[in-house]
Coordinates of C-alpha atoms in Angstrom, one line a residue:
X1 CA 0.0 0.0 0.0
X2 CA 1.1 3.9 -0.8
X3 CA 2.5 5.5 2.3
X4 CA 0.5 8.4 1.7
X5 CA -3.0 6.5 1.5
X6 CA -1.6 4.5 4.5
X7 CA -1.3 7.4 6.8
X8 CA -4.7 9.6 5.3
X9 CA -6.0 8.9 8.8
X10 CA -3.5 10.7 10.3
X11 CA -4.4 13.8 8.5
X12 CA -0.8 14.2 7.5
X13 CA 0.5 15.0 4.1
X14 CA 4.1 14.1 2.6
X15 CA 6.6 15.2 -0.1
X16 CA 5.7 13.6 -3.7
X17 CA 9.4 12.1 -3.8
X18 CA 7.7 10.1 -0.4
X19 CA 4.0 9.7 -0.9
X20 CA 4.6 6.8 -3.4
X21 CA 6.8 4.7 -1.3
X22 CA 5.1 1.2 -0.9
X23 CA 4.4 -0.5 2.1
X24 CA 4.7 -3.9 2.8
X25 CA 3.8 -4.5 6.7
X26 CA 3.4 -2.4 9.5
X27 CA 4.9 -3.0 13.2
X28 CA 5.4 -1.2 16.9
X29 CA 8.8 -3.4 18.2
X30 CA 11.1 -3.1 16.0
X31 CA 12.0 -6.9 16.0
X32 CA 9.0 -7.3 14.2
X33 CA 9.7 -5.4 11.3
X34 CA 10.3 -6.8 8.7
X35 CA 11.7 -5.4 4.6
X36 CA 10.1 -2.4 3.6
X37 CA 7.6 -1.7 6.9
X38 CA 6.5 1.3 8.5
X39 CA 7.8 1.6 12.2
X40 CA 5.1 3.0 14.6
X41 CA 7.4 4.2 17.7
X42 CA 4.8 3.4 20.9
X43 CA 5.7 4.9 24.3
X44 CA 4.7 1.9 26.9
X45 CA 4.7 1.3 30.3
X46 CA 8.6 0.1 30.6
X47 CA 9.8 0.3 27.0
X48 CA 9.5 3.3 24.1
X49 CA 9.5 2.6 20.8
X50 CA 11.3 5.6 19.8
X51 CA 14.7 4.3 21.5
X52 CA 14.5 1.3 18.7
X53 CA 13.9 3.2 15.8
X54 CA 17.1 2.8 14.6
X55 CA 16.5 -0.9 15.5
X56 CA 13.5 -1.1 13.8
X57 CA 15.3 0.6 10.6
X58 CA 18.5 -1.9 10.6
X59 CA 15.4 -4.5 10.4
X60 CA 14.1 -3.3 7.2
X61 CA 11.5 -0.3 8.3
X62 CA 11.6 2.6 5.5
X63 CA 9.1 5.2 7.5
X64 CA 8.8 6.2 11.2
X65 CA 5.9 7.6 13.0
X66 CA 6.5 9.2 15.7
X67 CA 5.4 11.4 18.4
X68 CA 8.5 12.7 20.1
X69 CA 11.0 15.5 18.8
X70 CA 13.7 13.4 17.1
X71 CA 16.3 14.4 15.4
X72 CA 16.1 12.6 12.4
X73 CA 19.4 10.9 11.1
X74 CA 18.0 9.1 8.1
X75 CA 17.2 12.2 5.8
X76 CA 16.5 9.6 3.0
X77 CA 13.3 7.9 5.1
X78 CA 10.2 9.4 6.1
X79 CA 9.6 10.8 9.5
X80 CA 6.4 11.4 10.3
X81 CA 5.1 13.0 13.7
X82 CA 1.5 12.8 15.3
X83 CA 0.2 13.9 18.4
X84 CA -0.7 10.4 19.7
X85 CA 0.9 7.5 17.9
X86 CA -1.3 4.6 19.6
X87 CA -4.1 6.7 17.7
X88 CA -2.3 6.7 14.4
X89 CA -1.3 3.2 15.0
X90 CA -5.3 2.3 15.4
X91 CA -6.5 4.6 12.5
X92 CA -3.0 2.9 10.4
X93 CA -3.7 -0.5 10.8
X94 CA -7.5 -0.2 10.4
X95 CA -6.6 1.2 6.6
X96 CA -4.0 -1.7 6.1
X97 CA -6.1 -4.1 6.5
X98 CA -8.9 -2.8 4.8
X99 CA -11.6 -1.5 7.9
X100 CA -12.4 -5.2 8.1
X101 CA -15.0 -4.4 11.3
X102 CA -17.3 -3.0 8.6
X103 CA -17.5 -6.3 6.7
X104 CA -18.4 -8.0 10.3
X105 CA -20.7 -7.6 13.0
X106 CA -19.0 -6.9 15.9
X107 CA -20.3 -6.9 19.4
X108 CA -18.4 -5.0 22.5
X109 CA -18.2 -6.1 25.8
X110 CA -17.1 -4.1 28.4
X111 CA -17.2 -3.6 32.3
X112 CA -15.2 -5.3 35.1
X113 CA -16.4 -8.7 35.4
X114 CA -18.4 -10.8 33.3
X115 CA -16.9 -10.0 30.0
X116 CA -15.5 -13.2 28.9
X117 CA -18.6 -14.7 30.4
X118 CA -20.9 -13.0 28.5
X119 CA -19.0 -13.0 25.1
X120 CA -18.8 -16.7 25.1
X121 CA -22.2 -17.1 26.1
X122 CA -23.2 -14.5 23.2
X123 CA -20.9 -16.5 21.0
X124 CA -22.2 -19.7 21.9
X125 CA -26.1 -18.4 21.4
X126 CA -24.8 -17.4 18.0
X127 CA -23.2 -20.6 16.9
X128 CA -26.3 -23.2 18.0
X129 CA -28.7 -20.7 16.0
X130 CA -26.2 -20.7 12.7
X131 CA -24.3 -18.0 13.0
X132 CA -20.5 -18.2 12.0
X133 CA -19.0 -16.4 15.4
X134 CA -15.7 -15.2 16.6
X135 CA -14.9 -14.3 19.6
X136 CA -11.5 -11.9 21.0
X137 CA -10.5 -11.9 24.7
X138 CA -8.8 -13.4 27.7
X139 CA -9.4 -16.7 26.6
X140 CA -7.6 -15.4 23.3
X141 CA -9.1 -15.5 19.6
X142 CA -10.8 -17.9 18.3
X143 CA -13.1 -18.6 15.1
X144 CA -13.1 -22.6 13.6
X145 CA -9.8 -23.9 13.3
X146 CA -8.5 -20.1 14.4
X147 CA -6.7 -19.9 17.5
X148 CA -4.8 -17.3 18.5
X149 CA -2.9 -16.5 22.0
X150 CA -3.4 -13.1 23.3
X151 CA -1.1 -11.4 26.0
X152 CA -4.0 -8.5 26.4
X153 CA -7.2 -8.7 27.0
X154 CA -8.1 -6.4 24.0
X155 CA -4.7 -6.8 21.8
X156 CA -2.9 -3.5 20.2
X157 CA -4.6 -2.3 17.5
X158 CA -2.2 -3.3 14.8
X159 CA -2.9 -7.2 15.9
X160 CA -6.7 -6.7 16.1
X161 CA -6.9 -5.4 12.7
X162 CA -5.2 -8.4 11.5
X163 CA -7.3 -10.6 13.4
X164 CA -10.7 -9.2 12.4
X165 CA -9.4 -9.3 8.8
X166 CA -8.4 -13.0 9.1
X167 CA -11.9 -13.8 10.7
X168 CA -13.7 -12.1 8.0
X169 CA -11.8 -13.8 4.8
X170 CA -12.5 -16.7 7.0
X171 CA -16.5 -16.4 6.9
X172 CA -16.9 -15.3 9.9
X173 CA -20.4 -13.2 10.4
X174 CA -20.2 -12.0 13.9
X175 CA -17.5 -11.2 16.2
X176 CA -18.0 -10.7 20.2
X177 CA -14.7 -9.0 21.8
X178 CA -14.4 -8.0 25.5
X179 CA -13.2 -4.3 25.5
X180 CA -11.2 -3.4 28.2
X181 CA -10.4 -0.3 30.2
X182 CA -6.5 -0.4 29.5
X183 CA -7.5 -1.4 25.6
X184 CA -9.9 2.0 25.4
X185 CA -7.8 4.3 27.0
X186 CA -4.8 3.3 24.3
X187 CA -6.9 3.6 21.3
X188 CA -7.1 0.1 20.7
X189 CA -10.4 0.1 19.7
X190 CA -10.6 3.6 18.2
X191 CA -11.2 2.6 14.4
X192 CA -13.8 -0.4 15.0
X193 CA -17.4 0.2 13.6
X194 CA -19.2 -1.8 16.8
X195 CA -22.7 -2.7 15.9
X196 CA -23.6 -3.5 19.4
X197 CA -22.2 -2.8 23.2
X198 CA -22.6 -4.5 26.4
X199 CA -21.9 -2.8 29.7
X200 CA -22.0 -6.0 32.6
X201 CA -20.9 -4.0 35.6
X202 CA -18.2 -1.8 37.4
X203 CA -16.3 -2.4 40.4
X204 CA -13.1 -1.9 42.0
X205 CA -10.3 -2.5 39.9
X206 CA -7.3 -1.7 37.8
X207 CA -7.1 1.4 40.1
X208 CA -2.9 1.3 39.7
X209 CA -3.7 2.7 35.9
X210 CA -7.1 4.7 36.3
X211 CA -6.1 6.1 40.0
X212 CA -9.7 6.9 40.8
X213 CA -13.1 4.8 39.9
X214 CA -14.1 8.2 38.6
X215 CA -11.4 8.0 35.9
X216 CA -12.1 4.7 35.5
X217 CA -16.0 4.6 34.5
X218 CA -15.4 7.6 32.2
X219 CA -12.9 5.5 30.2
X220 CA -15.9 2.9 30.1
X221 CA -18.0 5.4 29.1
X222 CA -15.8 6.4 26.0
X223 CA -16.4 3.1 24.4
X224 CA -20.2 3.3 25.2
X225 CA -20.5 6.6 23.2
X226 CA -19.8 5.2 19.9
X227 CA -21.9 5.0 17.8
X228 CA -24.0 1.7 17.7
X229 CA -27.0 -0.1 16.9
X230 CA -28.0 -0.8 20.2
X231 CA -26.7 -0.6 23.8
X232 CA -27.4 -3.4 26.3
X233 CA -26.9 -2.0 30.4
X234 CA -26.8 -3.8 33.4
X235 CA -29.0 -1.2 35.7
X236 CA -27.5 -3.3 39.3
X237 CA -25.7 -0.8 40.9
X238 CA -25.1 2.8 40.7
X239 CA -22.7 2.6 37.8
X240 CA -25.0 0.6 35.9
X241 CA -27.7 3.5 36.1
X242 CA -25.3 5.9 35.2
X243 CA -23.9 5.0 32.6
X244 CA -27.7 4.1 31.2
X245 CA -28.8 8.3 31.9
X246 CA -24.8 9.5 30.6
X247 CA -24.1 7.4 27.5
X248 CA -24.8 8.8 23.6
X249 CA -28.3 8.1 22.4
X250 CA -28.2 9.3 19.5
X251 CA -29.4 7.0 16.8
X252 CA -28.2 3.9 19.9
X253 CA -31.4 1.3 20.8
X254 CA -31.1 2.0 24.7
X255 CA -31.9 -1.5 26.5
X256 CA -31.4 -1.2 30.5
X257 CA -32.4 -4.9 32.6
X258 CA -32.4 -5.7 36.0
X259 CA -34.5 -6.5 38.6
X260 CA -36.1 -3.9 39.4
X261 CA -35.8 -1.2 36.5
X262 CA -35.3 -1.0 32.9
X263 CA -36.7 -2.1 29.9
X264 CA -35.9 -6.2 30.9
X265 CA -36.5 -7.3 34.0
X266 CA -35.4 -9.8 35.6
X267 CA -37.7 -11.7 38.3
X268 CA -38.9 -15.4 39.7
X269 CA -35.0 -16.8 40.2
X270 CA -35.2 -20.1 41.4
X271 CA -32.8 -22.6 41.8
X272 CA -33.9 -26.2 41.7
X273 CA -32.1 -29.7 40.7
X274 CA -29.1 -28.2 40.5
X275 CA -30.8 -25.8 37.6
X276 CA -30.8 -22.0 38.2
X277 CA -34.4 -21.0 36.5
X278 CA -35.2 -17.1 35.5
X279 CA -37.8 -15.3 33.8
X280 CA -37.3 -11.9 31.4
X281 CA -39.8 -9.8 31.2
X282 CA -40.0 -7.2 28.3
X283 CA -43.0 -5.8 25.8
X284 CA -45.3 -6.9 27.7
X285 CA -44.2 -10.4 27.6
X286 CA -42.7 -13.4 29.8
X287 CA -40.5 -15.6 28.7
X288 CA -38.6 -18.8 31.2
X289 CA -34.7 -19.4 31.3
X290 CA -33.4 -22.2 32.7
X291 CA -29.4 -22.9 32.9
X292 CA -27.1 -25.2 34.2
X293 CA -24.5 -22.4 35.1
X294 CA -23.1 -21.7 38.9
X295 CA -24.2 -18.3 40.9
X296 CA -27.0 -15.6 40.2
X297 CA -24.4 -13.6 39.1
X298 CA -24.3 -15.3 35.8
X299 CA -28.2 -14.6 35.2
X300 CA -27.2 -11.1 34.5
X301 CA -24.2 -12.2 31.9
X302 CA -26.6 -14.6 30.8
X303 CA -29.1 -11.9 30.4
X304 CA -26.8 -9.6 28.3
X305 CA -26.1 -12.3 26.0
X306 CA -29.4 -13.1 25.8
X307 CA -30.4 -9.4 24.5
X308 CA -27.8 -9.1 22.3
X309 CA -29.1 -12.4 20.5
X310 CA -32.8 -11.0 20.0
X311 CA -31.4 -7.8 18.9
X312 CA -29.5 -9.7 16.2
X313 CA -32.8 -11.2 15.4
X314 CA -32.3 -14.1 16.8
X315 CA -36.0 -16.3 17.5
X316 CA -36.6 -15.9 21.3
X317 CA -37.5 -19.9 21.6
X318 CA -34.0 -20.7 19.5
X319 CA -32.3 -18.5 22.6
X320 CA -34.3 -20.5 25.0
X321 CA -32.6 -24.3 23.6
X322 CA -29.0 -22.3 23.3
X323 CA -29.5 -21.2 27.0
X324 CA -30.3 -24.4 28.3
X325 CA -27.3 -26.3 26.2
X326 CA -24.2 -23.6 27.4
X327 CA -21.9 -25.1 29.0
X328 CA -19.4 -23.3 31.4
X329 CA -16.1 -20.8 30.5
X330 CA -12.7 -22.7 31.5
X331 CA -11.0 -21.2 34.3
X332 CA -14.7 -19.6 35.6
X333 CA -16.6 -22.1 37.6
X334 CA -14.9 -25.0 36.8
X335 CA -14.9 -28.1 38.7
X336 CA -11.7 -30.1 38.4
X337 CA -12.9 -33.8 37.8
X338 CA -11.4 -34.9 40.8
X339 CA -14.1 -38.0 41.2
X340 CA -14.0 -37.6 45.3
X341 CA -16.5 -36.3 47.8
X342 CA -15.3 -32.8 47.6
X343 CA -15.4 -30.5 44.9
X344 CA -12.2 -28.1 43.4
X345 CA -12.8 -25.4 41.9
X346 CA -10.9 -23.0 39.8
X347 CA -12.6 -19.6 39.1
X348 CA -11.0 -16.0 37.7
X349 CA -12.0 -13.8 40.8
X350 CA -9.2 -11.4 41.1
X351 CA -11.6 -8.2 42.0
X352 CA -13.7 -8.1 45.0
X353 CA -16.8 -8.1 44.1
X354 CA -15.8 -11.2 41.4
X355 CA -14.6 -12.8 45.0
X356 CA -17.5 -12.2 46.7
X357 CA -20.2 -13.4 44.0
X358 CA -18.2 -16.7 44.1
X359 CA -18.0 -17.5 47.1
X360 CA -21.4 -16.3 47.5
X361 CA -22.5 -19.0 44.6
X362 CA -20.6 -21.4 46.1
X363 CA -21.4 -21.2 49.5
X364 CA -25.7 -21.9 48.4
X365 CA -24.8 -25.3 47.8
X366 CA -22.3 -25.9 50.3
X367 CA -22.9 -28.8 52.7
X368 CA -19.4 -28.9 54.4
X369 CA -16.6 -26.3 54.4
X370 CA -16.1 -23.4 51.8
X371 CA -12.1 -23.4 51.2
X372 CA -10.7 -20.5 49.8
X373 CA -7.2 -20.0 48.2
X374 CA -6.5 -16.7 47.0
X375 CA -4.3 -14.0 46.6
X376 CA -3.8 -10.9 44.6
X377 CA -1.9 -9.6 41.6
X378 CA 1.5 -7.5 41.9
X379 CA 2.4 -3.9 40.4
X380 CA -2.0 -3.6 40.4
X381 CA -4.5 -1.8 42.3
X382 CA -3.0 -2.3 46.2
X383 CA -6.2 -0.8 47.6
X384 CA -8.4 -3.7 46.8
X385 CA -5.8 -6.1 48.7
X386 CA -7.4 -6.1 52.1
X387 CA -10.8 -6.0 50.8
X388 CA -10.4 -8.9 49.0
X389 CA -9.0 -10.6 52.7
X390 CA -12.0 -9.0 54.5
X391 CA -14.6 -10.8 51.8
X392 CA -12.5 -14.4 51.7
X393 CA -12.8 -14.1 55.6
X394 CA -16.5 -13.0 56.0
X395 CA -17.8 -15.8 53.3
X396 CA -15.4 -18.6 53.7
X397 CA -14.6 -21.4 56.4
X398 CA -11.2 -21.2 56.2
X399 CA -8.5 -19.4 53.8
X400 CA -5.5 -20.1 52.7
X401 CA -3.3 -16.4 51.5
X402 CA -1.3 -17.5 49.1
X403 CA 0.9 -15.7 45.8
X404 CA -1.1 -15.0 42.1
X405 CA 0.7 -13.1 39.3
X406 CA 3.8 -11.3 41.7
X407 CA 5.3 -10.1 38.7
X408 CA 7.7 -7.6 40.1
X409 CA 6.6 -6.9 43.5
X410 CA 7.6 -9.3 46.6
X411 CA 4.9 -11.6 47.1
X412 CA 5.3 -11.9 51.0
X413 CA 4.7 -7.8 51.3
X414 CA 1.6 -8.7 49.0
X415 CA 0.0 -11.2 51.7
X416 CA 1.2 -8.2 54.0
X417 CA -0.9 -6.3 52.2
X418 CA -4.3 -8.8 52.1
X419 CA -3.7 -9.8 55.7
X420 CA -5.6 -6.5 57.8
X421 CA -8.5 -7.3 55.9
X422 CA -8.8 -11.0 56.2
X423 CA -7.6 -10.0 60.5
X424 CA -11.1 -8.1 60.7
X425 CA -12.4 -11.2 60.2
X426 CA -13.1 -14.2 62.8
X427 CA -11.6 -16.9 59.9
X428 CA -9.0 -19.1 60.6
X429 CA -6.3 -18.9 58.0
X430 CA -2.9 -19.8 56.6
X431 CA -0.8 -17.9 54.8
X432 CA 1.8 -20.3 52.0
X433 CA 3.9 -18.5 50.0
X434 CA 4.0 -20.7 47.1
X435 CA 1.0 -21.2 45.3
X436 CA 2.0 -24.9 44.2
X437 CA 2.3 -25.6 48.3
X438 CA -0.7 -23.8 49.1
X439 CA -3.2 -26.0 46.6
X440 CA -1.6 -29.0 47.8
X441 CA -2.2 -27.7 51.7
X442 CA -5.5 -27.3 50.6
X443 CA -6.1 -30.5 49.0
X444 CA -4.6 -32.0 52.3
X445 CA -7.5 -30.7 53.9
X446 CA -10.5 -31.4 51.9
X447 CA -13.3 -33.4 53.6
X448 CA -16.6 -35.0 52.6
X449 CA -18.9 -32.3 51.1
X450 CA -16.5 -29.7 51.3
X451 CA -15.4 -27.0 48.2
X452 CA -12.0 -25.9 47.8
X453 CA -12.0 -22.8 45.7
X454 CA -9.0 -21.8 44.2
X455 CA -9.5 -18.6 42.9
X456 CA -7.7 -15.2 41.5
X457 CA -5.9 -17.3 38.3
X458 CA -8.8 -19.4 36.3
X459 CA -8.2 -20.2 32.8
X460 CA -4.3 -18.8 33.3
X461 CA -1.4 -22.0 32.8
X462 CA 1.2 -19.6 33.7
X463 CA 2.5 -17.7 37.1
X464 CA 3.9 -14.2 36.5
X465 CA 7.3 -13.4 39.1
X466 CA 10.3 -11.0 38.3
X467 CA 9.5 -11.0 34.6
X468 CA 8.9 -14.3 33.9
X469 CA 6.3 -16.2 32.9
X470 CA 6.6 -20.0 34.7
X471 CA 4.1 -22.9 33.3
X472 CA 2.0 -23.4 36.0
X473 CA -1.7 -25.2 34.8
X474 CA -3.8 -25.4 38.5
X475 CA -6.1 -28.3 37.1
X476 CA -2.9 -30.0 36.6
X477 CA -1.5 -29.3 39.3
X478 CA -4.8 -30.6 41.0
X479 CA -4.9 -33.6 39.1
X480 CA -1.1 -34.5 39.5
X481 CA -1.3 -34.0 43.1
X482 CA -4.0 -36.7 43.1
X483 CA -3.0 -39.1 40.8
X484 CA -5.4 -38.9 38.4
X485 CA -5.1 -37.9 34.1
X486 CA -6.0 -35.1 32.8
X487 CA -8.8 -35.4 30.9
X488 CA -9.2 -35.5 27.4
X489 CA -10.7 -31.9 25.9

């Protein structure tokens, strides 16, 4: 592609003798780059891309963007500068790949828990009515045979681009992507035509980048005043109604739900055979739910999804059989199949109120002891550490403080950190440094009818400390521990 049609989003012009220079790939680290690429210098968190121009150049890059006042030492290459080079990157890569969000129909989800919940869910609702469907997040991308390992929850914009693109010459129809705080506030998402949004909740976290909740909901907000078809709101709680009175209406369908207000609501939960049974209530009509999924919480995921699908003019009695059919999300919920008179489980809960509507869930059906494992994440949010120990203590028979992701912080002054919170409590816990000690101390433990929850990690086969990432796969670990194989998937 021309260099100057590459960068028309940038609103920049450039000399004739440069506006014809072809471009063969674009990249943001310079070992990436690759013969004849345009270099997009990114200022991150630890590294800037502007100290590997030269780098980048020596790889084969024959134009920079840039941000930063450089003095530029390659008077033969381009050098372009941009206020914000994330937002160039977004509008750039959007253009490379040919704005392949407008040949899809993509579907945000955004909020702090429940995302990857609800997008699989919405995915899966989709897929059993005949709807080809991708789906972008934690979990990673996948579409068919597609699978693709992501380190972020919503990838840079350059790789997004490119994975849309490949869904779409693919045959994929729809695609459901969690949308992240971190992933709005970097432009990530900037040049994405979203034909629906889905806001599930927002709660305490990521605090270490937003600083104040405040912040934080307005970046949340951001993505919700796109531009859309329709916007789906979870009303329970104050942020919920918020954002329903705040967000852009203009030309958006406005669907709030909950149990009380909005234009769904939600009523006659009841939980029987092991089944959790709901009813929606909308246009002056009823219509009965009933899943085999864990914890009230997931009715309002559930019920997000569930939207969504009927907005994409999906039969309501189609939605009904898909509902009763999902299955669970790895790594939230799931039992280990551990074949014993206890039950393991592994859940995602890293916030508090993820902790508490676990163990909440969990503690319904409990007939013996509610174990909890948990700890919390280094170089995040510190002010949700003792919280998280007060809710563990208040809901759970006995805890077990353990490690999560470190990454560069000391793990023991993390523990130090949880332990106030979880000492307002009357609990008896243990704190274990390693994590691999502290599930087997907690298997050690287990008894008839109890539930060991091992919670903050879920779907994650890795542990985060001083930079590296170690394999560490908790349902193996479980299942190693006691002897038995790992199932086949």
């Amino acid at each position: 592609m021309k260099l100057q049609n590459l960068i028309k989003g940038c609103n920049q012009s450039l000399p004739d003798s440069f506006s014809q220079i072809e471009i063969e790939g674009i990249c943001h680290d310079s070992r990436n780059c690759g013969k004849n690429y345009l270099f997009v210098a990114i200022e991150g968190s630890k590294n800037d891309g502007h100290e590997f121009i030269d780098a980048a150049i020596d790889k084969g890059a024959i134009a920079v963007i840039h941000q930063k006042s450089l003095k530029n030492n390659h008077n033969n290459l381009p050098f372009i500068k941009v206020e914000d080079t994330r937002r160039a990157l977004s509008a750039i890569s959007n253009t490379f790949y040919g704005n392949p969000s407008s040949k899809l129909r993509v579907i945000g989800v955004t909020g702090t828990n429940g995302k990857t919940s609800t997008t699989y869910f919405l995915k899966d609702i989709l897929e059993k009515t005949g709807r080809k469907s991708g789906v972008i997040g934690t979990l990673g991308a996948k579409f068919m045979d597609l699978s693709i390992d992501l380190h972020n929850t919503t990838p840079e914009s350059l790789e997004l681009q490119f994975i849309l693109r490949k869904m779409a010459d693919m045959g994929a129809e729809y695609v459901v992507m969690e949308v992240s705080s971190h992933g709005i506030d970097m432009g990530r998402v900037d040049d994405i035509e979203f034909r629906g949004g889905i806001f599930t909740n927002l709660t305490q976290d990521h605090l270490d980048y937003h600083i104040t909740m405040e912040d934080y909901y307005k970046v949340k907000k951001r993505f919700l005043d796109k531009p859309m078809t329709y916007k789906i709101i979870n009303l329970e709680g104050g942020y919920g109604q918020r954002m329903y009175s705040e967000i852009n209406k203009t030309s958006s369908k406005m669907i709030g739900f909950g149990r009380a207000n909005g234009e769904v609501i939600i009523s006659n939960i009841k939980h029987k055979n092991g089944l959790i049974e709901f009813k929606l209530s909308f246009d002056q009509k009823e219509f009965s739910f009933q899943t085999g999924l864990i914890g009230d919480f997931n009715i309002y995921n559930l019920t997000g999804a569930i939207l969504a699908g009927i907005e994409e003019g999906v039969d309501i009695l189609e939605i009904e059989k898909a509902v009763k059919s999902l299955k669970g999300v790895p790594g939230r919920m799931e039992k280990v199949p551990v074949d014993s008179n206890y039950s393991i489980v592994i859940d995602y809960a890293h916030t508090p109120d993820g902790l508490e509507n676990v163990l909440t869930a969990l503690k319904e059906g409990c007939e013996g002891r509610l174990i909890t494992l948990f700890g919390c994440g280094g170089d995040r949010d510190k002010g949700k550490r003792p919280i998280m120990g007060k809710i563990a203590g208040q809901l759970s028979d006995y805890c077990i403080v353990t490690s999560d992701n470190p990454r560069w912080e000391d793990p023991d002054s993390i523990i130090d950190d949880i332990i106030p919170g979880i000492d307002s409590t009357d609990v008896e816990y243990i704190r274990i440094t390693n994590r691999k000690d502290a599930i087997q101390n907690g298997i050690d433990m287990l008894m008839e009818n109890d539930i060991f929850l091992i919670a903050g990690k879920g779907h994650e086969i890795w542990q985060s400390i001083k930079g590296v990432d170690y394999p560490f796969d908790e349902k193996k670990i479980v299942l190693d521990y006691l002897g038995k194989e790992i199932p086949d998937h």
